[in-house]
Amino acid sequence: MTGQPSSSGLSAGASASTEPVRRPRLFAPALAMVVLAALIGVASWLGYRLSYDTALTRQAERGQVQMRLYTQALASELARYDHVPGLLSLDERIEALLAHPRDAARVAAANAYLVALNARAGTRVVYVLDAHGNVLAASNWQRPDSYLGEDLSFRPYFHAAMEGQLGRFYGVGTTRSESGYYLSAPIGPRDSPIGVAVVKIGLEAVEQHWQGTGIPDMQMLLADENGVVILASEPSWRLLALKPMSDEQRQRLIHSLQYNRAPLAPLAFQPVRKLRNGDTLVSLRGGPPMLAQSAALPGTDWHLELLSNTMQARVAALNTAALSGVVAAFVLLLGAAWNVRRRIIGERLAARAALEAANSELERKVAERTADLSQANAQLQAEVAERTRTEAVLRQTQDGLLQAGKLATVGQMSTGIAHELNQPLAALRTLSGNTQKFLERGDYETARTNLSTIIGLVERMGRITGALKSFARKPGNGRRGARLDEAVDNALFLLDTRVQALQPDIVRDIEPGLAVVCEPNRLEQVLVNLIGNALDASESPGAQGTPRLELRATVSGGKAHLTVRDSGPGLSEDAFARLFEPFFTTKPAGQGLGLGLTLSAGILNEYGGSLRASNHPDGGACFTLTLPLAEPEAEANSA
Ligand code: ADP
């Protein structure tokens, strides 16, 4: 609604400002996925790290045990020869040699002793130096590469011994480039030795043992005080510098001939990480990380280095990382599912609450409406009761009115009826007087004739009073059907005096037996009104020619139509407008009440019929009454 563009150029900016409102909806799931992935990643990393460190700690513990074994083995191997140089200083042949170094017999005796000692001790070479560092006797005196006569004063073990200490030294032989462990001891008094006893031990056996153990994923090396690898399970590492070395230091070591001019290239282990227990993770030339553990070799400045492959720890860590990731994903998804469930339940509860609220609101409204309806109903019932009462009163009034109208008609007819009755009465008096005389004369025949006439007259009078009585009585509840021709006959009989007086031409066209739905007495009342009005009109001043009364009945649409036409002046405009108005009359006082047509229309309406007035084109008024045709049974009952 806000984005609806208007004619103004500003609206584009206004609508654009409402756009970004939608974005977070698309962004939210993506953000949730990123957060989820990040959490899984963190869990995996933590799992990896924890498992890796734990595995490394275990590996380090195993390594420690291993190192202890190796260092002990190595230390005891070296210690085995500690006493050998000391032994030499005690022997008198050596002493004699040092006293007379040029005496060939003493040299030979010393050499023989050294050969025997070397063989016994299992060392590589045993030899004796004088106080200047020259070799006086050696166990390998017979060999072409014998040290005999060599000046070894440059060797540090010589200096150490000359200072009265036990010398230990690893070096590579200058003659055969054979590496070995040199042990030296002073001969003679400690403060001023007269010579030095030296034992050379080969450590190949130890190295071969290391290589022979064949423990996979594990390397051992032994570095001397200069950090140069002197023994290694990996042969190519030998004589490489373990620690970074300055050029000056390297040159000095090369010149010392300790390693027989070996270049002492660096064996560069790059540190990767230091562990909490002090061990380090290192990698060689970008290779896989290895756990490096170090232990000093007792009694020496050397140290043993154990390098173990961390492959297993890494595989275990990767497994744990994968497991942690899966568990984290499961927990997070479980959390998400729980959250969704919680939200759904919340929404359901809210919907239920809303429904209940709507329900109670509906019930309240229904109750309100019901109350309103009940009230309206009660009011309606009261109104209906009032109407029924009013209708009853009206009906009563109408019945009274009808009766009054009928009685008024009777009143109007009374003069004629009196005349009608007086004539036979006068005739009766004359006839009975005459009959008396005829009887006295014995003229029985004439008397019988007179009596027959008298009976006829009495019967006629009886018929008149009977008709009047029947007309004047209140209608009963019984008959519902009436024969139209009979009703017309009765009406004409009631109006007979007036008909006799006017002598109109009467035209009757009514199918005999045609029955309509109406109480006969009521139908007669209507017909007496209509025919009475027609007679009135036909003798009124405006009437045309010979008085004429037409009574024609037709049947159509299940109804009977009876038209009463007269030869009167017809209906004036005023009369047309007010015909069915109660008390409308144009007749002089005493003749008209103005109720005849009103009551007639009322009676016909009551039986489902109607009354229509018109002027005939050839003159005279036409009144047409319409009533439903009666069922044959109803008609039969009425007979
Ligand atoms: P009343 O006959 O007592 O006057 P009605 O209700 O029968 O009462 O008639 C009302 C009036 O209708 C009459 O006074 C008369 O003016 C007029 N009227 C009725 N019938 C005819 C007719 N056939 N011709 C002319 N006028 C009539």
XYZ file of C-alpha atoms and ligand atoms in Angstrom:
666
model
C 0.000 0.000 0.000
C 2.915 2.281 0.713
C 4.663 1.151 -2.460
C 1.842 2.456 -4.699
C 3.543 4.860 -7.088
C 2.151 8.349 -7.342
C 2.688 10.917 -10.054
C 5.392 12.588 -7.992
C 9.052 11.722 -8.704
C 9.687 11.570 -4.946
C 7.484 8.503 -4.571
C 10.125 6.231 -6.108
C 12.454 7.016 -3.234
C 9.667 6.612 -0.681
C 8.638 3.200 -1.996
C 12.259 2.063 -2.230
C 12.739 2.870 1.448
C 9.998 0.369 2.405
C 11.533 -2.493 0.347
C 14.271 -3.814 2.688
C 11.622 -4.768 5.258
C 11.213 -8.120 3.436
C 14.879 -9.095 3.359
C 15.382 -10.496 6.891
C 12.842 -13.252 6.141
C 15.072 -14.608 3.358
C 18.209 -13.867 5.323
C 17.156 -15.599 8.554
C 17.292 -19.241 7.344
C 20.654 -18.606 5.639
C 22.005 -17.071 8.849
C 20.634 -19.992 10.866
C 22.375 -22.426 8.499
C 25.660 -20.529 8.829
C 25.371 -20.453 12.636
C 24.483 -24.166 12.651
C 27.432 -24.996 10.421
C 29.709 -22.829 12.607
C 28.522 -24.563 15.782
C 29.032 -27.989 14.211
C 32.467 -26.839 13.051
C 33.398 -25.607 16.543
C 32.160 -28.864 18.100
C 34.153 -30.896 15.580
C 37.264 -28.784 16.160
C 36.917 -29.091 19.946
C 36.398 -32.846 19.591
C 39.428 -33.078 17.345
C 41.619 -31.011 19.624
C 40.549 -32.763 22.819
C 40.899 -36.221 21.358
C 44.216 -35.355 19.673
C 45.675 -33.952 22.892
C 44.445 -36.909 24.933
C 45.868 -39.365 22.415
C 49.157 -37.423 22.354
C 49.334 -37.459 26.151
C 48.875 -41.249 26.122
C 51.458 -41.577 23.362
C 53.840 -39.382 25.390
C 53.335 -41.611 28.438
C 54.123 -44.671 26.363
C 57.109 -42.796 24.922
C 58.388 -41.944 28.394
C 58.394 -45.599 29.356
C 60.125 -46.479 26.139
C 62.717 -43.715 26.606
C 63.473 -44.824 30.130
C 64.141 -48.326 28.851
C 66.388 -47.111 26.063
C 68.362 -44.654 28.185
C 68.894 -47.287 30.864
C 70.006 -49.797 28.278
C 72.349 -47.283 26.667
C 73.730 -46.006 29.989
C 74.440 -49.512 31.209
C 76.028 -50.378 27.848
C 78.390 -47.404 28.201
C 79.036 -48.014 31.914
C 80.183 -51.513 31.132
C 83.466 -50.051 29.846
C 83.992 -47.362 32.468
C 86.482 -49.433 34.415
C 88.597 -50.509 31.461
C 90.850 -47.369 31.218
C 91.316 -47.478 35.001
C 92.435 -51.122 34.755
C 95.198 -50.087 32.413
C 96.657 -47.585 34.828
C 97.066 -50.329 37.384
C 99.002 -52.709 35.145
C 102.796 -52.754 35.585
C 103.426 -53.524 31.882
C 101.843 -50.201 31.058
C 103.730 -48.504 33.806
C 106.968 -50.053 32.461
C 106.108 -48.903 28.965
C 105.510 -45.328 30.078
C 108.849 -45.427 31.975
C 110.743 -46.701 28.868
C 108.713 -45.872 25.800
C 111.548 -46.713 23.372
C 112.156 -50.221 24.765
C 110.820 -52.590 22.073
C 110.323 -55.507 24.488
C 108.203 -53.402 26.791
C 106.225 -52.069 23.841
C 105.600 -55.616 22.638
C 104.573 -56.730 26.142
C 102.203 -53.769 26.464
C 100.753 -54.416 22.984
C 100.145 -58.064 23.841
C 98.447 -57.078 27.049
C 96.243 -54.564 25.247
C 95.275 -57.131 22.611
C 94.243 -59.545 25.343
C 92.375 -56.897 27.293
C 90.580 -55.665 24.153
C 89.485 -59.185 23.371
C 88.317 -59.769 26.924
C 86.456 -56.503 27.354
C 84.839 -56.664 23.895
C 85.954 -53.123 23.064
C 87.052 -51.992 19.628
C 90.524 -50.667 20.392
C 92.490 -50.134 23.594
C 95.583 -47.891 23.484
C 97.988 -45.905 25.627
C 99.222 -42.359 25.015
C 102.225 -40.681 26.594
C 101.957 -37.268 28.264
C 102.365 -35.625 24.824
C 99.557 -37.437 23.185
C 101.603 -39.962 21.141
C 100.288 -43.507 20.904
C 102.804 -45.813 22.632
C 100.901 -49.081 22.463
C 97.622 -50.206 20.880
C 95.568 -53.346 20.676
C 95.500 -52.978 16.886
C 99.289 -52.658 16.584
C 99.360 -55.391 13.952
C 96.852 -53.768 11.629
C 97.939 -51.473 8.842
C 95.680 -48.701 10.121
C 97.042 -48.995 13.649
C 97.181 -45.854 15.771
C 100.689 -46.734 16.863
C 102.978 -43.699 16.730
C 100.038 -41.290 15.974
C 99.855 -37.973 17.756
C 96.347 -37.749 19.251
C 97.032 -34.791 21.523
C 94.279 -32.815 19.686
C 91.611 -35.199 20.977
C 89.628 -33.686 23.846
C 89.592 -37.004 25.741
C 93.407 -36.666 25.976
C 93.099 -33.218 27.536
C 90.390 -34.343 29.928
C 92.539 -37.258 31.125
C 95.609 -35.085 31.412
C 93.592 -32.853 33.684
C 93.029 -35.826 35.933
C 89.440 -36.489 34.835
C 87.645 -39.334 33.121
C 87.278 -38.350 29.482
C 84.251 -39.234 27.380
C 84.118 -38.441 23.746
C 82.363 -39.425 20.611
C 84.341 -39.075 17.496
C 84.889 -40.331 14.017
C 88.201 -41.954 13.444
C 90.554 -40.060 11.198
C 92.207 -43.136 9.742
C 89.240 -45.368 8.866
C 86.426 -42.857 9.405
C 85.038 -45.285 11.928
C 82.945 -43.629 14.554
C 83.160 -44.645 18.183
C 82.881 -43.789 21.788
C 86.141 -42.986 23.453
C 86.738 -43.371 27.166
C 89.979 -42.068 28.693
C 91.606 -42.129 32.128
C 94.874 -40.672 33.422
C 97.762 -43.023 34.211
C 99.878 -42.146 37.190
C 99.162 -39.389 39.737
C 95.993 -37.439 39.051
C 97.542 -34.034 39.276
C 100.448 -34.912 36.942
C 99.605 -37.967 34.822
C 102.402 -39.666 32.961
C 100.132 -41.016 30.260
C 96.547 -41.612 29.188
C 94.673 -44.908 28.764
C 91.985 -44.883 26.037
C 89.275 -47.341 25.121
C 87.269 -47.045 21.923
C 83.891 -48.636 21.897
C 81.741 -49.181 18.830
C 78.148 -48.289 19.272
C 76.962 -49.987 16.047
C 75.461 -52.767 18.135
C 73.190 -50.272 19.921
C 72.235 -48.661 16.637
C 71.582 -52.025 15.028
C 69.489 -52.897 18.029
C 67.441 -49.717 17.538
C 66.993 -50.426 13.870
C 66.305 -54.040 14.641
C 63.532 -53.377 17.130
C 61.469 -52.401 14.084
C 58.938 -50.507 16.105
C 56.918 -48.867 13.349
C 56.226 -45.148 13.471
C 59.061 -44.566 15.905
C 62.574 -43.159 15.409
C 65.377 -42.850 17.950
C 68.442 -40.701 17.912
C 71.254 -39.869 20.271
C 72.789 -36.385 20.122
C 76.087 -35.475 21.770
C 76.993 -32.334 23.697
C 77.367 -30.412 20.395
C 73.890 -31.396 19.291
C 75.290 -33.642 16.576
C 73.471 -36.906 15.950
C 75.842 -39.714 16.755
C 73.412 -42.625 16.736
C 70.113 -42.882 14.889
C 67.616 -45.555 13.967
C 67.531 -43.798 10.597
C 71.167 -44.144 9.278
C 70.948 -41.043 7.065
C 70.484 -38.794 10.103
C 73.901 -39.663 11.505
C 76.326 -36.723 11.830
C 73.632 -34.131 11.162
C 73.286 -31.176 13.474
C 70.130 -31.325 15.521
C 70.316 -27.713 16.705
C 71.018 -24.723 14.512
C 74.735 -24.098 14.526
C 76.683 -20.918 13.821
C 79.214 -21.002 10.975
C 82.053 -20.316 13.377
C 80.957 -23.209 15.597
C 80.636 -25.503 12.603
C 84.086 -24.534 11.299
C 85.594 -25.086 14.730
C 84.021 -28.563 14.983
C 85.095 -29.445 11.448
C 88.654 -28.410 12.239
C 88.645 -30.332 15.503
C 88.330 -33.475 13.348
C 85.929 -34.833 15.936
C 83.572 -35.795 13.161
C 86.387 -36.262 10.580
C 85.415 -33.266 8.438
C 81.722 -34.250 8.198
C 79.813 -31.146 6.973
C 77.356 -31.309 9.934
C 74.350 -30.334 7.812
C 71.279 -29.427 9.848
C 68.584 -32.019 10.564
C 65.919 -29.350 10.695
C 62.965 -30.406 12.770
C 60.470 -27.528 12.703
C 58.556 -27.156 15.935
C 54.790 -27.307 15.324
C 53.364 -26.946 18.805
C 54.509 -27.313 22.377
C 52.410 -29.692 24.456
C 51.398 -29.115 28.065
C 53.698 -31.870 29.361
C 56.691 -30.100 27.797
C 57.039 -32.359 24.780
C 56.845 -30.828 21.318
C 55.236 -31.667 18.043
C 57.715 -31.314 15.226
C 57.717 -31.933 11.549
C 60.600 -32.812 9.288
C 60.728 -30.914 6.023
C 56.955 -30.328 6.007
C 56.218 -33.986 6.726
C 53.541 -35.222 9.139
C 53.828 -33.990 12.729
C 55.807 -36.222 15.106
C 55.893 -36.263 18.857
C 59.426 -35.390 19.964
C 60.519 -36.523 23.439
C 63.900 -35.935 24.917
C 65.773 -37.482 27.838
C 69.321 -36.874 29.089
C 71.611 -39.854 29.135
C 72.881 -40.163 32.719
C 76.607 -39.606 33.202
C 76.999 -37.840 29.838
C 76.125 -34.522 28.198
C 74.233 -36.492 25.612
C 70.549 -36.820 25.179
C 68.240 -39.333 23.639
C 65.506 -38.143 21.297
C 62.411 -40.250 20.622
C 60.293 -39.277 17.598
C 56.953 -40.995 17.237
C 54.464 -40.728 14.448
C 51.146 -39.136 15.484
C 49.155 -40.735 12.662
C 47.118 -42.917 15.007
C 46.338 -39.989 17.293
C 45.259 -37.939 14.290
C 43.050 -40.721 12.922
C 41.481 -41.122 16.377
C 41.062 -37.331 16.595
C 39.465 -37.209 13.141
C 37.067 -39.968 14.174
C 36.212 -38.080 17.350
C 35.813 -34.859 15.353
C 33.409 -36.576 12.974
C 31.536 -38.081 15.908
C 31.447 -34.711 17.716
C 30.136 -33.062 14.556
C 27.441 -35.697 14.156
C 26.491 -35.495 17.853
C 26.472 -31.675 17.713
C 24.363 -31.739 14.549
C 22.015 -34.225 16.191
C 21.763 -32.145 19.380
C 21.284 -28.927 17.410
C 18.656 -30.516 15.173
C 16.999 -31.940 18.263
C 17.070 -28.441 19.750
C 15.681 -26.995 16.531
C 12.949 -29.644 16.438
C 12.149 -28.977 20.081
C 12.030 -25.274 19.340
C 9.715 -25.821 16.375
C 7.550 -28.103 18.512
C 7.479 -25.499 21.279
C 6.495 -22.829 18.740
C 3.790 -25.052 17.227
C 2.428 -25.825 20.684
C 2.530 -22.113 21.495
C 0.704 -21.291 18.281
C -1.820 -24.047 18.956
C -2.428 -22.772 22.470
C -2.795 -19.232 21.152
C -5.181 -20.448 18.439
C -7.158 -22.403 21.034
C -7.300 -19.376 23.318
C -8.393 -17.217 20.377
C -11.003 -19.834 19.458
C -12.255 -19.994 23.022
C -12.398 -16.218 23.172
C -14.242 -16.136 19.847
C -16.519 -18.899 21.111
C -17.378 -17.130 24.322
C -17.873 -13.903 22.361
C -20.159 -15.816 20.007
C -22.021 -17.358 22.923
C -22.385 -13.938 24.489
C -23.695 -12.538 21.205
C -26.000 -15.521 20.729
C -27.282 -15.066 24.281
C -27.785 -11.350 23.601
C -29.538 -12.091 20.300
C -31.577 -14.841 21.939
C -32.628 -12.417 24.637
C -33.491 -9.849 21.966
C -35.312 -12.498 19.948
C -37.153 -13.800 23.004
C -38.168 -10.275 23.798
C -39.203 -9.659 20.189
C -40.994 -12.991 20.183
C -42.833 -12.184 23.387
C -43.736 -8.802 21.920
C -44.858 -10.448 18.688
C -46.923 -12.988 20.602
C -48.463 -10.173 22.608
C -49.173 -8.348 19.340
C -50.597 -11.516 17.769
C -52.808 -12.031 20.817
C -53.887 -8.378 20.586
C -54.573 -8.785 16.838
C -56.532 -11.971 17.455
C -58.542 -10.182 20.110
C -59.075 -7.179 17.851
C -59.988 -9.485 14.966
C -62.513 -11.279 17.151
C -63.962 -7.943 18.185
C -63.933 -6.823 14.533
C -65.546 -10.058 13.401
C -68.166 -9.624 16.052
C -68.645 -6.027 14.948
C -68.717 -7.101 11.298
C -71.263 -9.804 12.069
C -73.274 -7.204 13.938
C -72.900 -4.842 11.019
C -73.962 -7.480 8.507
C -76.930 -8.294 10.610
C -77.716 -4.600 10.957
C -77.412 -4.179 7.176
C -79.682 -7.136 6.631
C -82.211 -5.810 9.069
C -81.970 -2.442 7.355
C -82.807 -4.182 4.049
C -85.696 -5.907 5.758
C -86.842 -2.525 7.037
C -86.587 -1.111 3.511
C -88.644 -4.031 2.249
C -91.174 -3.813 5.085
C -93.622 -1.501 3.190
C -93.731 -3.841 0.247
C -94.034 -6.878 2.491
C -96.875 -5.265 4.441
C -98.593 -4.579 1.118
C -97.848 -8.137 0.005
C -99.449 -9.544 3.147
C -102.393 -7.094 3.248
C -103.674 -8.072 -0.197
C -104.089 -11.788 0.595
C -105.445 -10.856 4.006
C -108.179 -8.681 2.426
C -108.811 -11.410 -0.158
C -108.982 -13.965 2.681
C -111.577 -11.895 4.533
C -113.749 -11.468 1.424
C -113.336 -15.110 0.362
C -114.103 -16.514 3.845
C -117.242 -14.266 4.132
C -118.369 -15.454 0.673
C -117.661 -19.084 1.512
C -119.763 -18.787 4.668
C -122.672 -17.552 2.523
C -122.182 -20.291 -0.111
C -122.264 -22.904 2.664
C -125.502 -21.484 4.085
C -126.929 -21.699 0.568
C -125.700 -25.206 0.189
C -123.527 -24.305 -2.749
C -120.712 -26.594 -1.636
C -118.961 -26.673 -4.878
C -118.256 -22.907 -4.916
C -117.438 -23.025 -1.161
C -114.802 -25.808 -1.893
C -113.286 -23.700 -4.689
C -113.093 -20.676 -2.374
C -111.444 -22.787 0.347
C -108.806 -24.013 -2.168
C -108.073 -20.390 -3.106
C -107.857 -19.539 0.655
C -105.346 -22.400 1.171
C -103.274 -21.080 -1.761
C -103.288 -17.554 -0.295
C -102.257 -18.807 3.184
C -99.473 -20.876 1.655
C -98.205 -17.808 -0.233
C -98.271 -15.709 2.960
C -96.447 -18.495 4.758
C -93.821 -18.541 2.032
C -93.310 -14.731 2.359
C -92.909 -14.794 6.126
C -90.753 -17.938 5.824
C -88.449 -16.221 3.328
C -88.217 -13.131 5.503
C -87.533 -15.197 8.600
C -84.843 -17.130 6.784
C -83.276 -13.893 5.423
C -83.329 -12.117 8.758
C -81.861 -14.974 10.798
C -78.151 -14.960 11.661
C -76.132 -17.283 9.404
C -75.216 -20.653 10.863
C -71.831 -22.380 10.697
C -72.985 -25.286 8.584
C -73.300 -24.954 4.851
C -70.455 -23.638 2.794
C -71.892 -24.132 -0.697
C -74.836 -22.422 -2.390
C -76.578 -22.837 -5.721
C -76.425 -19.597 -7.653
C -79.837 -19.980 -9.392
C -81.585 -20.778 -6.096
C -80.006 -17.747 -4.390
C -81.152 -15.531 -7.312
C -84.682 -17.033 -7.044
C -84.864 -16.305 -3.324
C -83.572 -12.739 -3.738
C -86.097 -12.045 -6.475
C -88.857 -13.580 -4.301
C -87.868 -11.272 -1.396
C -87.941 -8.274 -3.737
C -91.052 -9.543 -5.488
C -93.277 -6.592 -4.444
C -90.792 -4.145 -5.996
C -90.332 -6.261 -9.101
C -94.120 -6.453 -9.517
C -94.322 -2.690 -9.080
C -91.579 -1.882 -11.667
C -92.289 -4.731 -14.094
C -88.743 -4.742 -15.616
C -87.693 -7.033 -18.443
C -85.757 -9.716 -16.587
C -83.055 -11.536 -18.550
C -81.688 -14.615 -16.792
C -78.773 -16.592 -18.076
C -77.635 -18.849 -15.208
C -76.717 -22.485 -15.665
C -78.996 -24.439 -13.324
C -77.207 -26.113 -10.422
C -74.082 -23.921 -10.692
C -72.710 -23.992 -7.140
C -70.332 -21.560 -5.482
C -68.470 -21.442 -2.155
C -70.625 -19.239 0.081
C -73.098 -19.533 2.896
C -76.540 -19.400 1.061
C -78.018 -16.844 3.439
C -75.025 -14.526 2.895
C -75.164 -14.985 -0.907
C -78.876 -14.021 -0.819
C -77.947 -10.935 1.241
C -75.428 -9.860 -1.436
C -77.907 -10.525 -4.267
C -80.752 -8.659 -2.497
C -78.366 -5.663 -2.210
C -77.242 -5.768 -5.843
C -80.692 -6.441 -7.336
C -82.237 -3.857 -4.937
C -79.676 -1.229 -6.130
C -80.395 -2.192 -9.766
C -84.149 -1.744 -9.234
C -83.470 1.608 -7.502
C -81.295 2.769 -10.400
C -83.791 1.549 -13.015
C -86.549 3.637 -11.497
C -84.336 6.640 -10.755
C -84.848 9.863 -12.751
C -81.842 9.225 -15.037
C -83.036 5.717 -16.090
C -83.286 4.949 -19.803
C -86.427 3.543 -21.438
C -88.002 0.314 -20.328
C -86.685 -0.935 -17.021
C -84.447 -3.938 -17.581
C -82.648 -6.361 -15.285
C -79.970 -8.700 -16.635
C -78.573 -11.582 -14.577
C -75.824 -13.524 -16.405
C -73.457 -16.129 -14.975
C -70.176 -17.308 -16.569
C -67.474 -19.731 -15.389
C -63.722 -19.211 -15.848
C -60.556 -20.012 -13.936
C -62.367 -22.222 -11.404
C -64.664 -19.333 -10.461
C -68.222 -18.306 -11.198
C -68.918 -14.705 -12.274
C -72.463 -13.315 -11.941
C -73.125 -9.901 -13.502
C -76.156 -7.812 -12.471
C -76.845 -5.131 -15.089
C -79.556 -2.519 -14.839
C -80.986 0.170 -17.138
C -80.229 2.976 -14.729
C -78.046 6.087 -15.291
C -74.826 4.232 -14.463
C -72.247 5.143 -11.866
C -71.092 8.740 -11.531
C -67.360 9.462 -11.137
C -67.831 10.346 -7.489
C -69.792 7.149 -6.878
C -67.044 5.091 -8.608
C -64.410 6.525 -6.272
C -66.422 5.983 -3.088
C -68.662 2.947 -3.890
C -67.186 0.687 -1.219
C -66.819 3.399 1.395
C -69.085 2.698 4.374
C -72.058 5.055 4.633
C -71.567 6.436 1.130
C -75.035 6.838 -0.340
C -76.711 9.115 -2.847
C -80.126 7.964 -1.773
C -82.489 10.087 0.306
C -82.543 9.574 4.062
C -84.636 6.550 5.082
C -83.920 4.744 1.762
C -80.137 4.314 1.825
C -77.657 3.588 4.583
C -74.566 3.390 2.376
C -73.609 -0.067 3.788
C -74.957 -2.458 1.120
C -71.903 -2.597 -1.213
C -69.379 -2.416 1.658
C -70.930 -5.409 3.400
C -71.410 -7.329 0.126
C -67.722 -6.874 -0.799
C -66.795 -7.971 2.742
C -68.919 -11.159 2.494
C -67.479 -12.091 -0.926
C -63.905 -11.447 0.259
C -64.482 -13.723 3.194
C -65.271 -16.637 0.827
C -62.349 -15.896 -1.477
C -64.370 -13.902 -3.951
C -64.671 -10.246 -5.027
C -67.050 -7.543 -6.207
C -66.344 -5.325 -9.260
C -68.352 -2.366 -10.589
C -68.388 -0.898 -14.110
C -70.549 1.043 -16.475
C -71.880 -0.901 -19.473
C -70.944 0.741 -22.817
C -74.624 0.605 -23.815
C -75.711 2.222 -20.558
C -76.519 1.050 -17.087
C -74.274 -0.099 -14.241
C -72.772 -3.577 -14.045
C -71.903 -5.251 -10.742
C -70.017 -8.546 -11.102
C -69.645 -10.852 -8.138
C -67.007 -13.587 -8.332
C -66.910 -16.683 -6.104
C -64.920 -19.905 -6.251
C -66.778 -22.896 -7.679
C -67.932 -25.276 -4.940
C -66.816 -28.908 -4.789
C -69.544 -31.332 -5.931
C -69.678 -32.828 -2.375
C -70.204 -29.417 -0.767
C -72.963 -28.776 -3.251
C -74.509 -32.188 -2.516
C -74.484 -31.431 1.232
C -76.279 -28.176 0.601
C -79.143 -29.867 -1.288
P -77.449 2.430 -0.397
O -78.137 1.611 -1.421
O -78.033 2.283 0.975
O -77.226 3.836 -0.814
P -75.168 1.014 -1.287
O -73.914 0.794 -0.655
O -75.928 -0.178 -1.732
O -76.033 1.855 -0.257
O -74.999 1.983 -2.510
C -74.221 3.124 -2.358
C -74.477 4.069 -3.488
O -74.019 3.539 -4.686
C -75.852 4.327 -3.766
O -76.403 5.338 -2.923
C -75.790 4.774 -5.212
O -75.440 6.134 -5.317
C -74.708 3.971 -5.792
N -75.244 2.838 -6.538
C -75.351 1.559 -6.091
N -75.841 0.743 -7.074
C -76.065 1.514 -8.139
C -76.569 1.250 -9.443
N -76.946 0.027 -9.849
N -76.703 2.338 -10.315
C -76.310 3.582 -9.899
N -75.797 3.871 -8.681
C -75.688 2.848 -7.800
